[in-house]
XYZ file of C-alpha atoms in Angstrom:
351
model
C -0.982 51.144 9.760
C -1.463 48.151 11.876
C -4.932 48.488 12.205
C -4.781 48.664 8.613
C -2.629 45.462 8.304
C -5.006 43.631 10.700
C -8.114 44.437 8.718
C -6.495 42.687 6.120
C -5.404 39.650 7.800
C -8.656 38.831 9.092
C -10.344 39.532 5.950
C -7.907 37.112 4.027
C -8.860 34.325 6.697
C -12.695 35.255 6.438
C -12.193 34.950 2.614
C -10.205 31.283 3.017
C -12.962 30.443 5.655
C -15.694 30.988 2.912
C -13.283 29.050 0.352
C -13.176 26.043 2.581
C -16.997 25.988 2.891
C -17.776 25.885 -0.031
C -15.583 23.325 -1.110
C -16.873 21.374 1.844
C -20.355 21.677 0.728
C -19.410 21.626 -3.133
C -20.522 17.785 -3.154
C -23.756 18.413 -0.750
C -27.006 18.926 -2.273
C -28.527 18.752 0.774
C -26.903 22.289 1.699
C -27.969 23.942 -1.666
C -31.213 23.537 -2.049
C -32.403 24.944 1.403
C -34.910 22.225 0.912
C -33.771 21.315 4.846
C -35.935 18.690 6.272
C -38.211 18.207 3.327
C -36.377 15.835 0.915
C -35.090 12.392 2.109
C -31.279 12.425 2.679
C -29.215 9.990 0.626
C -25.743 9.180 1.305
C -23.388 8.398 -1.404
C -19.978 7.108 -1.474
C -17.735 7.287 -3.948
C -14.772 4.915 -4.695
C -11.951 8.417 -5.282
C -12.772 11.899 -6.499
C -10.099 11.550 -8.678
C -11.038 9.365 -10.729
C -11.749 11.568 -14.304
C -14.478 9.281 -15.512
C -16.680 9.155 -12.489
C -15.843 12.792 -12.292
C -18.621 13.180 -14.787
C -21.263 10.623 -13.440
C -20.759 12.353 -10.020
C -21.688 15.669 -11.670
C -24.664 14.137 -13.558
C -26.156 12.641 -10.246
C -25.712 16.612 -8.555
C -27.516 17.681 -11.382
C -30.161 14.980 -11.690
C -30.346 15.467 -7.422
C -31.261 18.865 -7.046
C -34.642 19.419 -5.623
C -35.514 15.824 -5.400
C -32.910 14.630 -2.776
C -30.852 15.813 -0.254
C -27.705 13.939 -1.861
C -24.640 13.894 0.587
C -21.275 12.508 -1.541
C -18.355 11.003 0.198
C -14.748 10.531 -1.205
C -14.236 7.232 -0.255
C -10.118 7.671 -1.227
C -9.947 4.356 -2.844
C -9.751 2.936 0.405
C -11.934 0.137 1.304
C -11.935 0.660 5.089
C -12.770 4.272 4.745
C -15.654 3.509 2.918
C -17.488 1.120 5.324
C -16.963 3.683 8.087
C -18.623 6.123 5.612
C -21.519 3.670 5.230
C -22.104 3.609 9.289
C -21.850 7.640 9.007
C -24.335 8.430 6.649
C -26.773 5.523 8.122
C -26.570 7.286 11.570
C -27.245 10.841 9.867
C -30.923 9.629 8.849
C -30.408 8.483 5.275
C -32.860 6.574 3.837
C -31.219 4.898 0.873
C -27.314 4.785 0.033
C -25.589 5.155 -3.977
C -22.847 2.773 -3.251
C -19.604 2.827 -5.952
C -17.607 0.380 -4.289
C -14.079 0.650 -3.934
C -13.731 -3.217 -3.821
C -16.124 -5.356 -5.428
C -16.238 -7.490 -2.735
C -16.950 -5.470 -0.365
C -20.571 -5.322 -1.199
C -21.165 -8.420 1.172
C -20.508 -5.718 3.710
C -22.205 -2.747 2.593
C -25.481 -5.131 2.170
C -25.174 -6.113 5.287
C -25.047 -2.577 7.222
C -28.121 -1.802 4.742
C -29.923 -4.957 5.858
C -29.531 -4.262 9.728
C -30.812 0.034 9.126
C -33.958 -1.805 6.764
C -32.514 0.699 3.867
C -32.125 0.448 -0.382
C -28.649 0.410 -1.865
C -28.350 1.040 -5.248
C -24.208 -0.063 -6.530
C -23.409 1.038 -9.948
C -20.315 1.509 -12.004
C -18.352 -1.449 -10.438
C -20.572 -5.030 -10.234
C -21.207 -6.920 -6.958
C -21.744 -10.493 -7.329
C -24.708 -12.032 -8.445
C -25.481 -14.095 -5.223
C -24.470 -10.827 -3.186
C -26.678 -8.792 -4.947
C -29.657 -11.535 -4.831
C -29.259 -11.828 -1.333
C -30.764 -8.872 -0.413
C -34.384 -7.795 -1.904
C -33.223 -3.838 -1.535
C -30.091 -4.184 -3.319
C -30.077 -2.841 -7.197
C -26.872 -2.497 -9.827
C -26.963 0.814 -12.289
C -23.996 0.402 -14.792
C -22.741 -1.315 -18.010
C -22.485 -4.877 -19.348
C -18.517 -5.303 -19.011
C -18.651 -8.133 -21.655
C -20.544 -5.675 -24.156
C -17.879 -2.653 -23.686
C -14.758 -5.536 -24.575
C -17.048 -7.119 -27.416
C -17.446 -3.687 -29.199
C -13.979 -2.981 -28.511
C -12.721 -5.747 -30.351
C -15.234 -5.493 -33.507
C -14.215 -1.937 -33.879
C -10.291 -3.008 -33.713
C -11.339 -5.401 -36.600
C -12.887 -3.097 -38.518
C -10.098 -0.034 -38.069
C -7.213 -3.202 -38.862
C -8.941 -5.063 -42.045
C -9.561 -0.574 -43.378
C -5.974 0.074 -42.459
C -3.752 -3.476 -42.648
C -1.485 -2.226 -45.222
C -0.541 0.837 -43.469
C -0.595 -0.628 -39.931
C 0.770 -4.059 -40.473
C 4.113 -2.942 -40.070
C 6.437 -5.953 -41.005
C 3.742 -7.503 -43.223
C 4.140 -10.434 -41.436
C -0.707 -11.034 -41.648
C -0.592 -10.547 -37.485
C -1.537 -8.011 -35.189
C 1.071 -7.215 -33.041
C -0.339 -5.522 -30.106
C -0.147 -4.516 -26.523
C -2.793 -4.364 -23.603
C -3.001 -1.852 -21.133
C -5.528 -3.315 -18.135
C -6.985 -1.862 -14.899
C -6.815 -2.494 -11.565
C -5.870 -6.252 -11.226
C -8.956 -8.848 -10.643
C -11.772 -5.932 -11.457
C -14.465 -7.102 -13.478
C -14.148 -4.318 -16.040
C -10.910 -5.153 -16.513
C -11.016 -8.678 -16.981
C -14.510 -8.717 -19.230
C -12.786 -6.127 -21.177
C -9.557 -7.431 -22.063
C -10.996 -10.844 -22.597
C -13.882 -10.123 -25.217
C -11.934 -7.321 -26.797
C -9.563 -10.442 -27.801
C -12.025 -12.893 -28.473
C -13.832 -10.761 -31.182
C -10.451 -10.137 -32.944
C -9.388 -13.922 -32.787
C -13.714 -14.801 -34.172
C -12.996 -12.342 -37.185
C -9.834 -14.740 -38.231
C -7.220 -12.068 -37.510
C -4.049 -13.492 -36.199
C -2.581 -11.912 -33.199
C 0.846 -11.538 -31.341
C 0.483 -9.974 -27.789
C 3.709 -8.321 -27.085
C 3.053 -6.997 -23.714
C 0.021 -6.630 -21.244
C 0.213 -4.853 -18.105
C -1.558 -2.960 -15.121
C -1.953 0.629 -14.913
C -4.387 0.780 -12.442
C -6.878 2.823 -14.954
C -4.188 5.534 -14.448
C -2.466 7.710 -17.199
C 1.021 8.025 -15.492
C 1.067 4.269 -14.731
C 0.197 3.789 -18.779
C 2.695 6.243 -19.403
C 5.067 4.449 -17.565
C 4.139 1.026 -19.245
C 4.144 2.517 -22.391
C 7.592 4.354 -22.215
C 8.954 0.521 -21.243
C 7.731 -1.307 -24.026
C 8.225 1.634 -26.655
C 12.073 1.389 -25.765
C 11.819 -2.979 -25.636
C 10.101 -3.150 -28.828
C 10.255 -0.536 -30.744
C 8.972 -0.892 -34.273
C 7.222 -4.513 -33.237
C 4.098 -2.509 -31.742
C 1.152 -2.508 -34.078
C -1.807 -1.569 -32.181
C -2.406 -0.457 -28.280
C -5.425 -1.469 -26.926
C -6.668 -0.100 -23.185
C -9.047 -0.453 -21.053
C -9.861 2.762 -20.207
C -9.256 6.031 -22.076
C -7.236 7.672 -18.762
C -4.711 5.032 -19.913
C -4.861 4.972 -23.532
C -3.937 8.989 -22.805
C -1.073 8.553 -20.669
C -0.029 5.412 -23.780
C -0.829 8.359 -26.221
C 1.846 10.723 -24.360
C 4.587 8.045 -24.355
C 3.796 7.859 -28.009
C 3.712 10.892 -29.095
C 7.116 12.017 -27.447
C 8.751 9.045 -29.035
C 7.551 10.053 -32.402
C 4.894 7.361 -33.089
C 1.807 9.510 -34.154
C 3.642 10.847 -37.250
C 1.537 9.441 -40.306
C 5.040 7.290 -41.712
C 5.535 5.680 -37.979
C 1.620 5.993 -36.597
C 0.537 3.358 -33.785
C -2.819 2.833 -33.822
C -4.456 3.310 -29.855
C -7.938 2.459 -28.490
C -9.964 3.187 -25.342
C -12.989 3.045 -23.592
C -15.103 5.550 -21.686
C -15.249 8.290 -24.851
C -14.393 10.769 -21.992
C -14.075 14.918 -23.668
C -10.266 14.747 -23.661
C -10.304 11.079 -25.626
C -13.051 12.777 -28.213
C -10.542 15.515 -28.768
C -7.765 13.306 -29.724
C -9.932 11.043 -32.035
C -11.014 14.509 -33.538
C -7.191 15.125 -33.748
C -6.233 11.792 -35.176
C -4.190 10.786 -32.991
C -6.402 8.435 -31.404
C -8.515 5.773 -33.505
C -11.857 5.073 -31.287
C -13.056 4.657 -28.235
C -16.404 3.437 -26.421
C -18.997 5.345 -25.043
C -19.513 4.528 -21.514
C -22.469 7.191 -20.951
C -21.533 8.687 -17.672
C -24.553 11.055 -18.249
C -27.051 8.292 -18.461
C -25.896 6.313 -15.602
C -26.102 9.573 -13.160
C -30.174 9.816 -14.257
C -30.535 6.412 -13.961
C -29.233 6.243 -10.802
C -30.803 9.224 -9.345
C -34.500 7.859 -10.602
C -33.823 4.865 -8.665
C -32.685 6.173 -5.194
C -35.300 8.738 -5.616
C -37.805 6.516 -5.526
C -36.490 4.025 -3.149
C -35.780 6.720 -0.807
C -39.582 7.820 -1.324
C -40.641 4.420 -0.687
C -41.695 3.780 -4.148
C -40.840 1.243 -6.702
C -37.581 2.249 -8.171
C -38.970 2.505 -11.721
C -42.049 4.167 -10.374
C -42.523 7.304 -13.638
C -39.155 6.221 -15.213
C -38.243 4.804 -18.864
C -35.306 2.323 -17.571
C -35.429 -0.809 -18.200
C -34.873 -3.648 -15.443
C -33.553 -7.214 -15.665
C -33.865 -9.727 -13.057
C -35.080 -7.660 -11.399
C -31.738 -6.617 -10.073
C -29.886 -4.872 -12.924
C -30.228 -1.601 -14.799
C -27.911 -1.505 -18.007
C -26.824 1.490 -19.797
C -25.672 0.732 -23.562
C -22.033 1.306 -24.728
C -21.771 2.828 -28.375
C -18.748 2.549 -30.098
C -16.918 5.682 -31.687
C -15.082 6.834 -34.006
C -13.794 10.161 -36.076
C -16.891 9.695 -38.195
C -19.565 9.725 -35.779
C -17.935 11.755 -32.620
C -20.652 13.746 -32.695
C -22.335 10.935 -30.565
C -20.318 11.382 -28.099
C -19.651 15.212 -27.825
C -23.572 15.327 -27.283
C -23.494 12.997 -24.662
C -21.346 15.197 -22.441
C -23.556 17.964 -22.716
């Protein structure tokens, strides 16, 4: 019997063992493709795993990878620190190009520099360095979105959902949208472009507005949740519309709502995002959620994995590839704006 019960012990650790490999590995294409010492290693950081949205560029770029590059991705934690030591790492390992998404904008001064001293190509995407930084160094690339373009769409589809729905949504009558704003992380580009031209393209169309509230929720559903839950019970019926920056937040704002009793058709709040991630599609599809914008996470992966592929191959970085550049620096994947009548646009694009 104890033989017995030692056979199983040590097969329940070999199993765990296996478990932990694999999980170790799960984010390594370099150890799937047995291609060892035939494709050039690229190191990738990541700004936190956890994030849902670059969940799904993350999985494009392992799909786009395989049997091109050996692609080795780092969770960078959303700390800062941890990422430049993760930099240094994957330079000593033999990369020959990084995928940088920066937990800190301006950290990119930093990252260039490490780049500069090992002679190697960085390509950033998803959160913008600065112009100069970027400039500064002739192996530096950005692979994202226009910011401005995401808010701009943002705020023609809140006109056009408001001037369709006024009577309904214009709760005291009163001609003004009364709204509140649910941002990211404080000072990030996305965030501020966003909220900004979303507002602007309301104020252009001649539509009054009353901001009740804006806050930071870090990009973060229980944060919005939070923020949401505290204005519900400070304003109550004054809410008109919710606008967020992301989708992760217009969720967690959705939650609040919905447990207050504000997505009934009589008492219905009107919320907005950005990303058109699959759980955001399935609440427009619902309608419980009004639109969204499609930030195409699969697009951004293949762009980004054309690049580094060819800057790791010492080829130009458009070298067999449709993307477009623009001084010379910047590769810029389109936002689409969504709604129930054409969310087929965005179901195909997560694929």
């Amino acid at each position: 019997m104890n033989n017995m019960k030692k056979i199983i012990i040590v097969l329940a650790m070999a199993f765990i063992i296996v478990a932990i490999f694999k999980v170790c590995v799960s984010r390594d294409t370099y150890s799937k493709t047995g291609y060892k010492g035939k494709l050039p290693k690229v190191g990738a950081a990541i700004y936190k795993y956890d994030d849902e949205f670059m969940s799904y560029i993350c999985n494009s770029m392992e799909n786009d990878a395989y049997g091109r590059i050996a692609l080795n991705m780092n969770d960078s934690q959303n700390d800062q620190n941890i990422q430049l030591q993760q930099v240094d790492e994957m330079i000593l390992k033999g990369s020959r190009a990084l995928v940088i998404n920066l937990v800190q904008p301006k950290a990119a001064k930093a990252v260039i520099n490490k780049a500069r001293v090992a002679n190697l190509p960085v390509i950033f995407f998803n959160k913008e360095p600065d112009a100069s930084v970027l400039n500064s160094y002739d192996k530096a690339w950005f692979v994202g979105t226009d910011s401005k373009e995401s808010g701009i769409l943002q705020g023609k589809m809140i006109v056009d959902l408001w001037n369709e729905n006024k009577s309904k949504w214009d709760k005291n009558q009163d001609g003004k949208l009364s709204y509140v704003l649910l941002k990211g992380e404080p000072g990030h580009p996305d965030a501020e472009a966003r909220s900004k031209y979303a507002l602007d393209e309301i104020k252009k169309a001649g539509i009054s507005v009353e901001e009740l509230a804006q806050a930071t929720a870090m990009w973060d559903d229980a944060k919005a949740k939070e923020k949401m839950d505290g204005w519900i019970s400070k304003f109550n019926d004054r809410i008109e519309f919710v606008i967020s920056n992301n989708d992760v937040m217009a969720l967690g704002a959705l939650d609040s709502l919905e447990k207050a009793g504000y997505l009934s058709e009589k008492k219905f709040i009107p919320v907005v995002g950005i990303d058109a991630i699959p759980n955001a599609i399935k609440k427009i599809k619902e309608g419980t959620m009004v639109g969204t914008i499609l930030n195409d996470a699969s697009s951004q992966g293949r762009a980004i994995i054309d690049l580094v592929t060819n800057a790791a191959n010492g080829k130009n970085i458009l070298n067999s590839t449709s993307w477009k550049i623009t001084n010379n620096k910047y590769v810029r994947i389109p936002y689409v704006t969504i709604i129930k009548d054409n969310i087929d646009v965005a179901e195909q694009a997560y694929k």
